[in-house]
Amino acid sequence: MNRQPEPPYPHPDGAQPPKIPGELVPRHVALVMDGNGRWAKSRGLPRTEGHKAGEYALFDVIMGAIELGIPYLSAYAFSTENWRRSPEEVRFLMGFNRDVIRRRRNQLNSMGVRIRWAGRRQRLWRSVISELEDAERMTAGNSVLTLQFCVNYGGQAEIADAAKAMAMDVAAGRLNPEKVNEKLLRRYLDEPQIPDVDLFVRSSGEQRFSNFLLWQSAYAEMVFLDTLFPDFDRRHLWHACEIYASRDRRYGGAEPNPVPPSPADPARALAAGAGIADEQIMRDPRG
């Protein structure tokens, strides 16, 4: 975008982002927005009211992500398993997702947010696809934050679709099966240019992936917060990021444990103190 992005609106209570060193801010946060139905039930409201309240929570989180300098945020808006819900709720969610994108895209565009869509086209309303694709085109040049809407998305479905596309390329002679590896498979995912997830956050106290960004979250740090999503805001995101920043990420590697000399071996202890190497200790003193 050519114009200066608009800053995010401030938190109503004046909350400010924590002072996390830039190198410890997660590059990509995955967000499972859970608890809308329970929030509504606890208030004697239909589930749809919980989803409506969740819209405001999500957009406050987006503001907080921009303030903290998070470059990528993925939001789980509708899963491949959500089709199992009642027909009335599915219809509401289809229309709601469509209308949220239409209603909010100008605001997101003005703040420099780039919108991407991950998910299957099958069964998804054409009007939802149209709004998602329009939002992608409108915001393609933005760079403040990439917001990935995961609509009709499932991690297993994404991997299966990638494997199917690879198999078709192998069958057509476009791909040598001996070249297939993790790096190559990644190129067949929905949004391969978006980096792997650093921080996986779920609201409502549930502690599971729920089939969200399974491949991308292989080395993600997991943070589960008890707050139901309609009560969630940027402060909860910041808290999760502080937890993330406090953790030691090793990606399967590890430093050797320092082992003090055994008190039963006084020669080795003395040599260690004098800086004498093990091979000198083991050398036959007779030459």
PDB file of N, CA and C in Angstrom, residues 203-239:
ATOM      1  N   SER A 203      -8.094 -20.449  23.497  1.00  0.00           N
ATOM      2  CA  SER A 203      -8.886 -19.933  24.615  1.00  0.00           C
ATOM      3  C   SER A 203      -9.795 -21.027  25.160  1.00  0.00           C
ATOM      4  N   SER A 204     -10.427 -20.744  26.289  1.00  0.00           N
ATOM      5  CA  SER A 204     -11.514 -21.528  26.896  1.00  0.00           C
ATOM      6  C   SER A 204     -11.062 -22.687  27.771  1.00  0.00           C
ATOM      7  N   GLY A 205      -9.761 -22.937  27.893  1.00  0.00           N
ATOM      8  CA  GLY A 205      -9.296 -23.992  28.775  1.00  0.00           C
ATOM      9  C   GLY A 205      -9.130 -25.347  28.127  1.00  0.00           C
ATOM     10  N   GLU A 206      -9.667 -25.544  26.928  1.00  0.00           N
ATOM     11  CA  GLU A 206      -9.458 -26.817  26.232  1.00  0.00           C
ATOM     12  C   GLU A 206      -7.997 -26.913  25.786  1.00  0.00           C
ATOM     13  N   GLN A 207      -7.467 -28.143  25.779  1.00  0.00           N
ATOM     14  CA  GLN A 207      -6.043 -28.327  25.493  1.00  0.00           C
ATOM     15  C   GLN A 207      -5.871 -29.377  24.393  1.00  0.00           C
ATOM     16  N   ARG A 208      -6.135 -28.955  23.170  1.00  0.00           N
ATOM     17  CA  ARG A 208      -5.954 -29.830  22.015  1.00  0.00           C
ATOM     18  C   ARG A 208      -5.782 -28.983  20.762  1.00  0.00           C
ATOM     19  N   PHE A 209      -5.261 -29.623  19.696  1.00  0.00           N
ATOM     20  CA  PHE A 209      -5.028 -28.937  18.432  1.00  0.00           C
ATOM     21  C   PHE A 209      -6.323 -28.700  17.654  1.00  0.00           C
ATOM     22  N   SER A 210      -7.286 -29.623  17.779  1.00  0.00           N
ATOM     23  CA  SER A 210      -8.517 -29.569  16.996  1.00  0.00           C
ATOM     24  C   SER A 210      -8.241 -29.447  15.491  1.00  0.00           C
ATOM     25  N   ASN A 211      -7.198 -30.159  15.037  1.00  0.00           N
ATOM     26  CA  ASN A 211      -6.938 -30.275  13.595  1.00  0.00           C
ATOM     27  C   ASN A 211      -6.551 -28.945  12.965  1.00  0.00           C
ATOM     28  N   PHE A 212      -5.901 -28.082  13.712  1.00  0.00           N
ATOM     29  CA  PHE A 212      -5.558 -26.749  13.212  1.00  0.00           C
ATOM     30  C   PHE A 212      -4.066 -26.639  12.936  1.00  0.00           C
ATOM     31  N   LEU A 213      -3.702 -26.355  11.692  1.00  0.00           N
ATOM     32  CA  LEU A 213      -2.322 -26.098  11.281  1.00  0.00           C
ATOM     33  C   LEU A 213      -1.366 -27.153  11.837  1.00  0.00           C
ATOM     34  N   LEU A 214      -1.707 -28.418  11.614  1.00  0.00           N
ATOM     35  CA  LEU A 214      -0.935 -29.513  12.189  1.00  0.00           C
ATOM     36  C   LEU A 214       0.496 -29.542  11.670  1.00  0.00           C
ATOM     37  N   TRP A 215       0.665 -29.418  10.368  1.00  0.00           N
ATOM     38  CA  TRP A 215       2.016 -29.449   9.792  1.00  0.00           C
ATOM     39  C   TRP A 215       2.825 -28.250  10.277  1.00  0.00           C
ATOM     40  N   GLN A 216       2.216 -27.083  10.232  1.00  0.00           N
ATOM     41  CA  GLN A 216       2.922 -25.840  10.539  1.00  0.00           C
ATOM     42  C   GLN A 216       3.244 -25.705  12.021  1.00  0.00           C
ATOM     43  N   SER A 217       2.532 -26.453  12.876  1.00  0.00           N
ATOM     44  CA  SER A 217       2.706 -26.311  14.324  1.00  0.00           C
ATOM     45  C   SER A 217       3.601 -27.393  14.925  1.00  0.00           C
ATOM     46  N   ALA A 218       4.392 -28.058  14.095  1.00  0.00           N
ATOM     47  CA  ALA A 218       5.214 -29.172  14.570  1.00  0.00           C
ATOM     48  C   ALA A 218       6.119 -28.765  15.729  1.00  0.00           C
ATOM     49  N   TYR A 219       6.637 -27.525  15.718  1.00  0.00           N
ATOM     50  CA  TYR A 219       7.516 -27.054  16.783  1.00  0.00           C
ATOM     51  C   TYR A 219       6.955 -25.812  17.474  1.00  0.00           C
ATOM     52  N   ALA A 220       5.653 -25.652  17.435  1.00  0.00           N
ATOM     53  CA  ALA A 220       5.039 -24.498  18.088  1.00  0.00           C
ATOM     54  C   ALA A 220       5.048 -24.659  19.606  1.00  0.00           C
ATOM     55  N   GLU A 221       5.165 -23.545  20.297  1.00  0.00           N
ATOM     56  CA  GLU A 221       4.933 -23.514  21.736  1.00  0.00           C
ATOM     57  C   GLU A 221       3.432 -23.400  21.968  1.00  0.00           C
ATOM     58  N   MET A 222       2.907 -24.207  22.880  1.00  0.00           N
ATOM     59  CA  MET A 222       1.473 -24.243  23.139  1.00  0.00           C
ATOM     60  C   MET A 222       1.150 -23.445  24.407  1.00  0.00           C
ATOM     61  N   VAL A 223       0.147 -22.578  24.302  1.00  0.00           N
ATOM     62  CA  VAL A 223      -0.346 -21.840  25.466  1.00  0.00           C
ATOM     63  C   VAL A 223      -1.862 -21.958  25.475  1.00  0.00           C
ATOM     64  N   PHE A 224      -2.406 -22.517  26.549  1.00  0.00           N
ATOM     65  CA  PHE A 224      -3.845 -22.685  26.688  1.00  0.00           C
ATOM     66  C   PHE A 224      -4.328 -21.786  27.835  1.00  0.00           C
ATOM     67  N   LEU A 225      -5.262 -20.900  27.517  1.00  0.00           N
ATOM     68  CA  LEU A 225      -5.785 -19.954  28.501  1.00  0.00           C
ATOM     69  C   LEU A 225      -7.240 -20.285  28.806  1.00  0.00           C
ATOM     70  N   ASP A 226      -7.643 -20.082  30.052  1.00  0.00           N
ATOM     71  CA  ASP A 226      -8.984 -20.480  30.489  1.00  0.00           C
ATOM     72  C   ASP A 226     -10.093 -19.546  30.001  1.00  0.00           C
ATOM     73  N   THR A 227      -9.766 -18.357  29.582  1.00  0.00           N
ATOM     74  CA  THR A 227     -10.758 -17.352  29.218  1.00  0.00           C
ATOM     75  C   THR A 227     -11.571 -17.779  28.001  1.00  0.00           C
ATOM     76  N   LEU A 228     -12.891 -17.688  28.081  1.00  0.00           N
ATOM     77  CA  LEU A 228     -13.751 -17.937  26.921  1.00  0.00           C
ATOM     78  C   LEU A 228     -13.523 -16.830  25.890  1.00  0.00           C
ATOM     79  N   PHE A 229     -13.599 -17.174  24.606  1.00  0.00           N
ATOM     80  CA  PHE A 229     -13.097 -16.232  23.616  1.00  0.00           C
ATOM     81  C   PHE A 229     -13.813 -14.875  23.596  1.00  0.00           C
ATOM     82  N   PRO A 230     -15.122 -14.780  23.785  1.00  0.00           N
ATOM     83  CA  PRO A 230     -15.716 -13.438  23.787  1.00  0.00           C
ATOM     84  C   PRO A 230     -15.160 -12.511  24.867  1.00  0.00           C
ATOM     85  N   ASP A 231     -14.556 -13.070  25.917  1.00  0.00           N
ATOM     86  CA  ASP A 231     -13.926 -12.252  26.963  1.00  0.00           C
ATOM     87  C   ASP A 231     -12.431 -12.053  26.708  1.00  0.00           C
ATOM     88  N   PHE A 232     -11.954 -12.567  25.626  1.00  0.00           N
ATOM     89  CA  PHE A 232     -10.535 -12.503  25.249  1.00  0.00           C
ATOM     90  C   PHE A 232     -10.235 -11.150  24.624  1.00  0.00           C
ATOM     91  N   ASP A 233      -9.044 -10.604  24.843  1.00  0.00           N
ATOM     92  CA  ASP A 233      -8.647  -9.396  24.118  1.00  0.00           C
ATOM     93  C   ASP A 233      -7.130  -9.390  23.960  1.00  0.00           C
ATOM     94  N   ARG A 234      -6.586  -8.261  23.534  1.00  0.00           N
ATOM     95  CA  ARG A 234      -5.153  -8.203  23.225  1.00  0.00           C
ATOM     96  C   ARG A 234      -4.285  -8.490  24.437  1.00  0.00           C
ATOM     97  N   ARG A 235      -4.789  -8.227  25.640  1.00  0.00           N
ATOM     98  CA  ARG A 235      -3.986  -8.484  26.834  1.00  0.00           C
ATOM     99  C   ARG A 235      -3.724  -9.988  27.010  1.00  0.00           C
ATOM    100  N   HIS A 236      -4.695 -10.814  26.618  1.00  0.00           N
ATOM    101  CA  HIS A 236      -4.493 -12.260  26.690  1.00  0.00           C
ATOM    102  C   HIS A 236      -3.456 -12.705  25.655  1.00  0.00           C
ATOM    103  N   LEU A 237      -3.517 -12.132  24.477  1.00  0.00           N
ATOM    104  CA  LEU A 237      -2.482 -12.423  23.472  1.00  0.00           C
ATOM    105  C   LEU A 237      -1.109 -12.040  24.002  1.00  0.00           C
ATOM    106  N   TRP A 238      -0.996 -10.868  24.579  1.00  0.00           N
ATOM    107  CA  TRP A 238       0.294 -10.408  25.105  1.00  0.00           C
ATOM    108  C   TRP A 238       0.798 -11.343  26.214  1.00  0.00           C
ATOM    109  N   HIS A 239      -0.111 -11.780  27.073  1.00  0.00           N
ATOM    110  CA  HIS A 239       0.278 -12.699  28.152  1.00  0.00           C
ATOM    111  C   HIS A 239       0.826 -13.990  27.560  1.00  0.00           C
TER     112      HIS A 239
END
